[in-house]
Amino acid sequence: MNPVISIQIQDVMGHIENFNNLKALEKFLDHEKTFWTTKTSGLREHSYFMRNNTLNEVYQRLGILYSNIEKADEAAFNQHLSALKSPYLSNFQAY
């Protein structure tokens, strides 16, 4: 199941990504985790670049949302989606 969603993420540079389904969001987050892990390997920590823990947390929460998607009614799904959006995705602009 790949329900329709509406999530917009803006990064620190002002780039905006829009997502209308969970698979697209999952693919984006997986790419970002891989990209930033590779790019920041061996660097000193900086708040803009060292957010892999946040990306991992969002990715894990997305997995939990997927695992409960068949059992959840629309209200429960929306509640889980809201918990994913805030504080994690709504604060994406900070990093």
mmCIF file of N, CA, C and O in Angstrom:
data_model
loop_
_atom_site.group_PDB
_atom_site.id
_atom_site.type_symbol
_atom_site.label_atom_id
_atom_site.label_comp_id
_atom_site.label_asym_id
_atom_site.label_seq_id
_atom_site.Cartn_x
_atom_site.Cartn_y
_atom_site.Cartn_z
ATOM 1 N N MET A 1 0.848 -1.176 0.000
ATOM 2 C CA MET A 1 0.000 0.000 0.000
ATOM 3 C C MET A 1 0.895 1.241 0.000
ATOM 4 O O MET A 1 1.874 1.302 0.715
ATOM 5 N N ASN A 2 0.539 2.206 -0.799
ATOM 6 C CA ASN A 2 1.311 3.436 -0.910
ATOM 7 C C ASN A 2 0.347 4.627 -0.900
ATOM 8 O O ASN A 2 0.034 5.188 -1.946
ATOM 9 N N PRO A 3 -0.155 4.993 0.285
ATOM 10 C CA PRO A 3 -1.184 6.033 0.353
ATOM 11 C C PRO A 3 -0.685 7.393 -0.122
ATOM 12 O O PRO A 3 0.490 7.705 -0.060
ATOM 13 N N VAL A 4 -1.627 8.172 -0.582
ATOM 14 C CA VAL A 4 -1.344 9.532 -1.029
ATOM 15 C C VAL A 4 -1.116 10.409 0.195
ATOM 16 O O VAL A 4 -1.858 10.340 1.170
ATOM 17 N N ILE A 5 -0.063 11.200 0.137
ATOM 18 C CA ILE A 5 0.278 12.132 1.212
ATOM 19 C C ILE A 5 0.600 13.485 0.584
ATOM 20 O O ILE A 5 0.665 13.603 -0.637
ATOM 21 N N SER A 6 0.817 14.457 1.406
ATOM 22 C CA SER A 6 1.271 15.762 0.930
ATOM 23 C C SER A 6 2.300 16.287 1.919
ATOM 24 O O SER A 6 1.946 16.775 2.992
ATOM 25 N N ILE A 7 3.571 16.135 1.539
ATOM 26 C CA ILE A 7 4.664 16.600 2.393
ATOM 27 C C ILE A 7 5.603 17.441 1.554
ATOM 28 O O ILE A 7 5.958 17.065 0.436
ATOM 29 N N GLN A 8 5.980 18.574 2.105
ATOM 30 C CA GLN A 8 6.948 19.447 1.453
ATOM 31 C C GLN A 8 8.134 19.631 2.391
ATOM 32 O O GLN A 8 7.953 19.914 3.566
ATOM 33 N N ILE A 9 9.334 19.437 1.846
ATOM 34 C CA ILE A 9 10.556 19.603 2.623
ATOM 35 C C ILE A 9 11.393 20.686 1.956
ATOM 36 O O ILE A 9 11.586 20.669 0.745
ATOM 37 N N GLN A 10 11.876 21.614 2.768
ATOM 38 C CA GLN A 10 12.760 22.663 2.264
ATOM 39 C C GLN A 10 14.068 22.592 3.024
ATOM 40 O O GLN A 10 14.070 22.520 4.251
ATOM 41 N N ASP A 11 15.183 22.610 2.290
ATOM 42 C CA ASP A 11 16.478 22.545 2.960
ATOM 43 C C ASP A 11 17.019 23.938 3.243
ATOM 44 O O ASP A 11 16.388 24.955 2.926
ATOM 45 N N VAL A 12 18.179 24.008 3.851
ATOM 46 C CA VAL A 12 18.778 25.263 4.279
ATOM 47 C C VAL A 12 19.086 26.195 3.100
ATOM 48 O O VAL A 12 19.124 27.402 3.248
ATOM 49 N N MET A 13 19.263 25.620 1.908
ATOM 50 C CA MET A 13 19.555 26.419 0.720
ATOM 51 C C MET A 13 18.284 26.892 0.018
ATOM 52 O O MET A 13 18.348 27.579 -0.984
ATOM 53 N N GLY A 14 17.138 26.515 0.544
ATOM 54 C CA GLY A 14 15.863 26.932 -0.030
ATOM 55 C C GLY A 14 15.294 25.974 -1.064
ATOM 56 O O GLY A 14 14.234 26.225 -1.626
ATOM 57 N N HIS A 15 15.998 24.861 -1.327
ATOM 58 C CA HIS A 15 15.489 23.869 -2.280
ATOM 59 C C HIS A 15 14.277 23.160 -1.676
ATOM 60 O O HIS A 15 14.305 22.733 -0.528
ATOM 61 N N ILE A 16 13.228 23.044 -2.465
ATOM 62 C CA ILE A 16 11.983 22.437 -1.993
ATOM 63 C C ILE A 16 11.737 21.123 -2.726
ATOM 64 O O ILE A 16 11.874 21.048 -3.946
ATOM 65 N N GLU A 17 11.397 20.104 -1.962
ATOM 66 C CA GLU A 17 10.993 18.803 -2.503
ATOM 67 C C GLU A 17 9.563 18.540 -2.041
ATOM 68 O O GLU A 17 9.242 18.730 -0.866
ATOM 69 N N ASN A 18 8.724 18.120 -2.962
ATOM 70 C CA ASN A 18 7.341 17.766 -2.647
ATOM 71 C C ASN A 18 7.160 16.262 -2.805
ATOM 72 O O ASN A 18 7.674 15.675 -3.758
ATOM 73 N N PHE A 19 6.408 15.669 -1.900
ATOM 74 C CA PHE A 19 6.164 14.232 -1.925
ATOM 75 C C PHE A 19 4.667 13.984 -1.850
ATOM 76 O O PHE A 19 3.991 14.543 -0.990
ATOM 77 N N ASN A 20 4.184 13.130 -2.752
ATOM 78 C CA ASN A 20 2.755 12.823 -2.744
ATOM 79 C C ASN A 20 2.472 11.364 -2.399
ATOM 80 O O ASN A 20 1.333 10.934 -2.425
ATOM 81 N N ASN A 21 3.549 10.604 -2.081
ATOM 82 C CA ASN A 21 3.347 9.233 -1.602
ATOM 83 C C ASN A 21 4.540 8.811 -0.734
ATOM 84 O O ASN A 21 5.610 9.405 -0.805
ATOM 85 N N LEU A 22 4.317 7.803 0.071
ATOM 86 C CA LEU A 22 5.339 7.368 1.024
ATOM 87 C C LEU A 22 6.559 6.757 0.342
ATOM 88 O O LEU A 22 7.677 6.926 0.817
ATOM 89 N N LYS A 23 6.360 6.076 -0.766
ATOM 90 C CA LYS A 23 7.499 5.458 -1.464
ATOM 91 C C LYS A 23 8.468 6.527 -1.958
ATOM 92 O O LYS A 23 9.688 6.357 -1.874
ATOM 93 N N ALA A 24 7.962 7.621 -2.487
ATOM 94 C CA ALA A 24 8.827 8.708 -2.961
ATOM 95 C C ALA A 24 9.604 9.318 -1.798
ATOM 96 O O ALA A 24 10.794 9.610 -1.924
ATOM 97 N N LEU A 25 8.940 9.501 -0.663
ATOM 98 C CA LEU A 25 9.609 10.032 0.524
ATOM 99 C C LEU A 25 10.668 9.068 1.013
ATOM 100 O O LEU A 25 11.798 9.471 1.334
ATOM 101 N N GLU A 26 10.351 7.785 1.040
ATOM 102 C CA GLU A 26 11.307 6.768 1.478
ATOM 103 C C GLU A 26 12.546 6.757 0.569
ATOM 104 O O GLU A 26 13.678 6.707 1.049
ATOM 105 N N LYS A 27 12.333 6.820 -0.721
ATOM 106 C CA LYS A 27 13.446 6.820 -1.680
ATOM 107 C C LYS A 27 14.338 8.044 -1.478
ATOM 108 O O LYS A 27 15.565 7.941 -1.468
ATOM 109 N N PHE A 28 13.727 9.195 -1.276
ATOM 110 C CA PHE A 28 14.473 10.428 -1.034
ATOM 111 C C PHE A 28 15.309 10.318 0.234
ATOM 112 O O PHE A 28 16.500 10.651 0.240
ATOM 113 N N LEU A 29 14.702 9.867 1.324
ATOM 114 C CA LEU A 29 15.414 9.764 2.600
ATOM 115 C C LEU A 29 16.557 8.764 2.522
ATOM 116 O O LEU A 29 17.643 9.014 3.056
ATOM 117 N N ASP A 30 16.333 7.652 1.839
ATOM 118 C CA ASP A 30 17.388 6.658 1.678
ATOM 119 C C ASP A 30 18.559 7.260 0.892
ATOM 120 O O ASP A 30 19.717 7.080 1.263
ATOM 121 N N HIS A 31 18.261 7.990 -0.156
ATOM 122 C CA HIS A 31 19.310 8.640 -0.955
ATOM 123 C C HIS A 31 20.069 9.660 -0.109
ATOM 124 O O HIS A 31 21.306 9.727 -0.151
ATOM 125 N N GLU A 32 19.357 10.473 0.644
ATOM 126 C CA GLU A 32 19.997 11.490 1.488
ATOM 127 C C GLU A 32 20.899 10.861 2.540
ATOM 128 O O GLU A 32 22.005 11.345 2.781
ATOM 129 N N LYS A 33 20.437 9.782 3.181
ATOM 130 C CA LYS A 33 21.261 9.094 4.184
ATOM 131 C C LYS A 33 22.567 8.624 3.571
ATOM 132 O O LYS A 33 23.638 8.844 4.122
ATOM 133 N N THR A 34 22.467 7.974 2.425
ATOM 134 C CA THR A 34 23.660 7.453 1.748
ATOM 135 C C THR A 34 24.583 8.585 1.314
ATOM 136 O O THR A 34 25.796 8.540 1.542
ATOM 137 N N PHE A 35 24.025 9.607 0.697
ATOM 138 C CA PHE A 35 24.814 10.741 0.209
ATOM 139 C C PHE A 35 25.575 11.418 1.339
ATOM 140 O O PHE A 35 26.787 11.610 1.264
ATOM 141 N N TRP A 36 24.875 11.772 2.415
ATOM 142 C CA TRP A 36 25.519 12.517 3.500
ATOM 143 C C TRP A 36 26.472 11.663 4.311
ATOM 144 O O TRP A 36 27.470 12.165 4.822
ATOM 145 N N THR A 37 26.211 10.391 4.424
ATOM 146 C CA THR A 37 27.156 9.504 5.108
ATOM 147 C C THR A 37 28.471 9.481 4.345
ATOM 148 O O THR A 37 29.549 9.571 4.935
ATOM 149 N N THR A 38 28.380 9.370 3.035
ATOM 150 C CA THR A 38 29.575 9.348 2.187
ATOM 151 C C THR A 38 30.304 10.692 2.230
ATOM 152 O O THR A 38 31.528 10.742 2.392
ATOM 153 N N LYS A 39 29.576 11.778 2.085
ATOM 154 C CA LYS A 39 30.188 13.114 2.000
ATOM 155 C C LYS A 39 30.792 13.590 3.317
ATOM 156 O O LYS A 39 31.734 14.377 3.316
ATOM 157 N N THR A 40 30.247 13.152 4.429
ATOM 158 C CA THR A 40 30.717 13.663 5.723
ATOM 159 C C THR A 40 31.687 12.733 6.424
ATOM 160 O O THR A 40 32.177 13.067 7.512
ATOM 161 N N SER A 41 31.965 11.613 5.828
ATOM 162 C CA SER A 41 32.890 10.663 6.432
ATOM 163 C C SER A 41 34.253 11.321 6.654
ATOM 164 O O SER A 41 34.879 11.828 5.734
ATOM 165 N N GLY A 42 34.687 11.357 7.897
ATOM 166 C CA GLY A 42 35.992 11.911 8.241
ATOM 167 C C GLY A 42 36.010 13.413 8.495
ATOM 168 O O GLY A 42 37.046 13.965 8.847
ATOM 169 N N LEU A 43 34.869 14.096 8.340
ATOM 170 C CA LEU A 43 34.831 15.541 8.580
ATOM 171 C C LEU A 43 34.534 15.849 10.040
ATOM 172 O O LEU A 43 33.921 15.048 10.747
ATOM 173 N N ARG A 44 34.952 17.039 10.458
ATOM 174 C CA ARG A 44 34.548 17.502 11.785
ATOM 175 C C ARG A 44 33.046 17.762 11.760
ATOM 176 O O ARG A 44 32.481 18.119 10.736
ATOM 177 N N GLU A 45 32.426 17.622 12.895
ATOM 178 C CA GLU A 45 30.981 17.793 12.975
ATOM 179 C C GLU A 45 30.583 19.247 12.731
ATOM 180 O O GLU A 45 31.208 20.177 13.238
ATOM 181 N N HIS A 46 29.562 19.426 11.919
ATOM 182 C CA HIS A 46 28.982 20.737 11.647
ATOM 183 C C HIS A 46 27.473 20.562 11.580
ATOM 184 O O HIS A 46 26.983 19.589 11.013
ATOM 185 N N SER A 47 26.727 21.502 12.132
ATOM 186 C CA SER A 47 25.281 21.344 12.252
ATOM 187 C C SER A 47 24.573 21.173 10.912
ATOM 188 O O SER A 47 23.547 20.509 10.838
ATOM 189 N N TYR A 48 25.081 21.737 9.830
ATOM 190 C CA TYR A 48 24.423 21.586 8.531
ATOM 191 C C TYR A 48 24.630 20.209 7.918
ATOM 192 O O TYR A 48 23.809 19.739 7.154
ATOM 193 N N PHE A 49 25.741 19.584 8.211
ATOM 194 C CA PHE A 49 26.103 18.373 7.497
ATOM 195 C C PHE A 49 26.016 17.095 8.314
ATOM 196 O O PHE A 49 25.949 16.015 7.754
ATOM 197 N N MET A 50 26.036 17.192 9.606
ATOM 198 C CA MET A 50 26.093 15.998 10.437
ATOM 199 C C MET A 50 24.717 15.670 11.014
ATOM 200 O O MET A 50 24.537 15.594 12.219
ATOM 201 N N ARG A 51 23.761 15.473 10.158
ATOM 202 C CA ARG A 51 22.403 15.175 10.607
ATOM 203 C C ARG A 51 21.957 13.774 10.237
ATOM 204 O O ARG A 51 20.780 13.494 10.116
ATOM 205 N N ASN A 52 22.916 12.886 10.059
ATOM 206 C CA ASN A 52 22.564 11.520 9.690
ATOM 207 C C ASN A 52 21.704 10.848 10.750
ATOM 208 O O ASN A 52 20.859 10.025 10.425
ATOM 209 N N ASN A 53 21.902 11.195 12.017
ATOM 210 C CA ASN A 53 21.060 10.620 13.063
ATOM 211 C C ASN A 53 19.601 11.010 12.856
ATOM 212 O O ASN A 53 18.701 10.192 13.041
ATOM 213 N N THR A 54 19.369 12.257 12.469
ATOM 214 C CA THR A 54 18.003 12.714 12.204
ATOM 215 C C THR A 54 17.432 11.986 11.004
ATOM 216 O O THR A 54 16.288 11.520 11.034
ATOM 217 N N LEU A 55 18.208 11.873 9.935
ATOM 218 C CA LEU A 55 17.744 11.153 8.751
ATOM 219 C C LEU A 55 17.444 9.692 9.085
ATOM 220 O O LEU A 55 16.433 9.145 8.641
ATOM 221 N N ASN A 56 18.300 9.070 9.881
ATOM 222 C CA ASN A 56 18.065 7.678 10.284
ATOM 223 C C ASN A 56 16.795 7.548 11.106
ATOM 224 O O ASN A 56 16.027 6.603 10.926
ATOM 225 N N GLU A 57 16.577 8.489 12.004
ATOM 226 C CA GLU A 57 15.371 8.461 12.841
ATOM 227 C C GLU A 57 14.109 8.592 11.987
ATOM 228 O O GLU A 57 13.140 7.857 12.176
ATOM 229 N N VAL A 58 14.116 9.522 11.050
ATOM 230 C CA VAL A 58 12.962 9.706 10.167
ATOM 231 C C VAL A 58 12.738 8.445 9.344
ATOM 232 O O VAL A 58 11.608 7.974 9.184
ATOM 233 N N TYR A 59 13.805 7.873 8.831
ATOM 234 C CA TYR A 59 13.712 6.652 8.029
ATOM 235 C C TYR A 59 13.144 5.501 8.858
ATOM 236 O O TYR A 59 12.288 4.743 8.386
ATOM 237 N N GLN A 60 13.580 5.385 10.100
ATOM 238 C CA GLN A 60 13.061 4.338 10.986
ATOM 239 C C GLN A 60 11.582 4.563 11.289
ATOM 240 O O GLN A 60 10.785 3.625 11.305
ATOM 241 N N ARG A 61 11.213 5.816 11.536
ATOM 242 C CA ARG A 61 9.804 6.120 11.809
ATOM 243 C C ARG A 61 8.931 5.837 10.590
ATOM 244 O O ARG A 61 7.786 5.405 10.728
ATOM 245 N N LEU A 62 9.481 6.088 9.418
ATOM 246 C CA LEU A 62 8.761 5.770 8.192
ATOM 247 C C LEU A 62 8.545 4.254 8.090
ATOM 248 O O LEU A 62 7.471 3.800 7.706
ATOM 249 N N GLY A 63 9.543 3.483 8.477
ATOM 250 C CA GLY A 63 9.406 2.028 8.507
ATOM 251 C C GLY A 63 8.323 1.576 9.467
ATOM 252 O O GLY A 63 7.551 0.657 9.166
ATOM 253 N N ILE A 64 8.234 2.215 10.618
ATOM 254 C CA ILE A 64 7.173 1.899 11.594
ATOM 255 C C ILE A 64 5.811 2.232 10.998
ATOM 256 O O ILE A 64 4.851 1.463 11.142
ATOM 257 N N LEU A 65 5.737 3.363 10.320
ATOM 258 C CA LEU A 65 4.483 3.754 9.677
ATOM 259 C C LEU A 65 4.071 2.703 8.652
ATOM 260 O O LEU A 65 2.919 2.287 8.605
ATOM 261 N N TYR A 66 5.022 2.247 7.846
ATOM 262 C CA TYR A 66 4.747 1.190 6.865
ATOM 263 C C TYR A 66 4.287 -0.096 7.529
ATOM 264 O O TYR A 66 3.366 -0.751 7.052
ATOM 265 N N SER A 67 4.932 -0.480 8.620
ATOM 266 C CA SER A 67 4.602 -1.753 9.257
ATOM 267 C C SER A 67 3.202 -1.746 9.871
ATOM 268 O O SER A 67 2.595 -2.800 10.046
ATOM 269 N N ASN A 68 2.693 -0.573 10.174
ATOM 270 C CA ASN A 68 1.361 -0.467 10.782
ATOM 271 C C ASN A 68 0.288 0.008 9.811
ATOM 272 O O ASN A 68 -0.860 0.185 10.201
ATOM 273 N N ILE A 69 0.651 0.196 8.559
ATOM 274 C CA ILE A 69 -0.254 0.826 7.608
ATOM 275 C C ILE A 69 -1.514 0.002 7.341
ATOM 276 O O ILE A 69 -2.598 0.544 7.194
ATOM 277 N N GLU A 70 -1.384 -1.297 7.292
ATOM 278 C CA GLU A 70 -2.540 -2.155 7.011
ATOM 279 C C GLU A 70 -3.499 -2.206 8.200
ATOM 280 O O GLU A 70 -4.694 -2.371 8.020
ATOM 281 N N LYS A 71 -2.947 -2.058 9.407
ATOM 282 C CA LYS A 71 -3.760 -2.153 10.624
ATOM 283 C C LYS A 71 -4.427 -0.826 10.987
ATOM 284 O O LYS A 71 -5.420 -0.809 11.688
ATOM 285 N N ALA A 72 -3.848 0.279 10.534
ATOM 286 C CA ALA A 72 -4.299 1.594 10.977
ATOM 287 C C ALA A 72 -5.476 2.103 10.155
ATOM 288 O O ALA A 72 -5.531 1.912 8.945
ATOM 289 N N ASP A 73 -6.402 2.726 10.830
ATOM 290 C CA ASP A 73 -7.458 3.413 10.102
ATOM 291 C C ASP A 73 -6.916 4.770 9.647
ATOM 292 O O ASP A 73 -5.768 5.126 9.943
ATOM 293 N N GLU A 74 -7.698 5.517 8.924
ATOM 294 C CA GLU A 74 -7.229 6.782 8.359
ATOM 295 C C GLU A 74 -6.785 7.775 9.442
ATOM 296 O O GLU A 74 -5.759 8.432 9.297
ATOM 297 N N ALA A 75 -7.531 7.834 10.534
ATOM 298 C CA ALA A 75 -7.178 8.762 11.613
ATOM 299 C C ALA A 75 -5.843 8.386 12.247
ATOM 300 O O ALA A 75 -5.003 9.252 12.504
ATOM 301 N N ALA A 76 -5.638 7.101 12.489
ATOM 302 C CA ALA A 76 -4.378 6.646 13.085
ATOM 303 C C ALA A 76 -3.221 6.872 12.123
ATOM 304 O O ALA A 76 -2.139 7.303 12.531
ATOM 305 N N PHE A 77 -3.438 6.607 10.831
ATOM 306 C CA PHE A 77 -2.405 6.851 9.832
ATOM 307 C C PHE A 77 -2.021 8.324 9.818
ATOM 308 O O PHE A 77 -0.839 8.670 9.828
ATOM 309 N N ASN A 78 -3.016 9.202 9.801
ATOM 310 C CA ASN A 78 -2.744 10.643 9.777
ATOM 311 C C ASN A 78 -2.020 11.102 11.036
ATOM 312 O O ASN A 78 -1.177 11.990 10.987
ATOM 313 N N GLN A 79 -2.333 10.487 12.174
ATOM 314 C CA GLN A 79 -1.651 10.816 13.415
ATOM 315 C C GLN A 79 -0.173 10.419 13.332
ATOM 316 O O GLN A 79 0.708 11.184 13.712
ATOM 317 N N HIS A 80 0.108 9.237 12.812
ATOM 318 C CA HIS A 80 1.495 8.785 12.652
ATOM 319 C C HIS A 80 2.234 9.658 11.640
ATOM 320 O O HIS A 80 3.409 9.976 11.829
ATOM 321 N N LEU A 81 1.545 10.047 10.585
ATOM 322 C CA LEU A 81 2.155 10.899 9.574
ATOM 323 C C LEU A 81 2.479 12.273 10.161
ATOM 324 O O LEU A 81 3.551 12.829 9.909
ATOM 325 N N SER A 82 1.594 12.805 10.979
ATOM 326 C CA SER A 82 1.846 14.097 11.639
ATOM 327 C C SER A 82 3.052 14.004 12.566
ATOM 328 O O SER A 82 3.852 14.935 12.657
ATOM 329 N N ALA A 83 3.185 12.875 13.264
ATOM 330 C CA ALA A 83 4.338 12.675 14.153
ATOM 331 C C ALA A 83 5.629 12.602 13.351
ATOM 332 O O ALA A 83 6.694 12.983 13.843
ATOM 333 N N LEU A 84 5.553 12.133 12.125
ATOM 334 C CA LEU A 84 6.728 12.089 11.256
ATOM 335 C C LEU A 84 7.066 13.486 10.738
ATOM 336 O O LEU A 84 8.231 13.874 10.678
ATOM 337 N N LYS A 85 6.031 14.240 10.393
ATOM 338 C CA LYS A 85 6.250 15.590 9.857
ATOM 339 C C LYS A 85 6.852 16.519 10.897
ATOM 340 O O LYS A 85 7.721 17.320 10.600
ATOM 341 N N SER A 86 6.354 16.435 12.099
ATOM 342 C CA SER A 86 6.796 17.348 13.145
ATOM 343 C C SER A 86 7.321 16.535 14.308
ATOM 344 O O SER A 86 6.622 15.648 14.776
ATOM 345 N N PRO A 87 8.500 16.759 14.742
ATOM 346 C CA PRO A 87 9.399 17.859 14.429
ATOM 347 C C PRO A 87 10.388 17.567 13.301
ATOM 348 O O PRO A 87 11.092 18.441 12.853
ATOM 349 N N TYR A 88 10.456 16.345 12.838
ATOM 350 C CA TYR A 88 11.541 15.936 11.940
ATOM 351 C C TYR A 88 11.516 16.626 10.584
ATOM 352 O O TYR A 88 12.453 17.317 10.204
ATOM 353 N N LEU A 89 10.474 16.409 9.816
ATOM 354 C CA LEU A 89 10.457 16.936 8.453
ATOM 355 C C LEU A 89 10.193 18.427 8.398
ATOM 356 O O LEU A 89 10.670 19.104 7.493
ATOM 357 N N SER A 90 9.461 18.952 9.370
ATOM 358 C CA SER A 90 9.196 20.393 9.364
ATOM 359 C C SER A 90 10.448 21.200 9.694
ATOM 360 O O SER A 90 10.542 22.371 9.355
ATOM 361 N N ASN A 91 11.438 20.570 10.328
ATOM 362 C CA ASN A 91 12.679 21.250 10.676
ATOM 363 C C ASN A 91 13.814 20.939 9.704
ATOM 364 O O ASN A 91 14.970 21.219 9.980
ATOM 365 N N PHE A 92 13.484 20.358 8.569
ATOM 366 C CA PHE A 92 14.491 19.976 7.589
ATOM 367 C C PHE A 92 15.299 21.191 7.116
ATOM 368 O O PHE A 92 16.447 21.087 6.752
ATOM 369 N N GLN A 93 14.678 22.358 7.123
ATOM 370 C CA GLN A 93 15.338 23.581 6.652
ATOM 371 C C GLN A 93 16.534 23.948 7.539
ATOM 372 O O GLN A 93 17.435 24.668 7.105
ATOM 373 N N ALA A 94 16.577 23.426 8.750
ATOM 374 C CA ALA A 94 17.678 23.743 9.656
ATOM 375 C C ALA A 94 18.961 22.992 9.310
ATOM 376 O O ALA A 94 20.016 23.275 9.862
ATOM 377 N N TYR A 95 18.886 22.030 8.403
ATOM 378 C CA TYR A 95 20.069 21.250 8.044
ATOM 379 C C TYR A 95 20.029 20.826 6.598
ATOM 380 O O TYR A 95 19.076 21.048 5.907
#
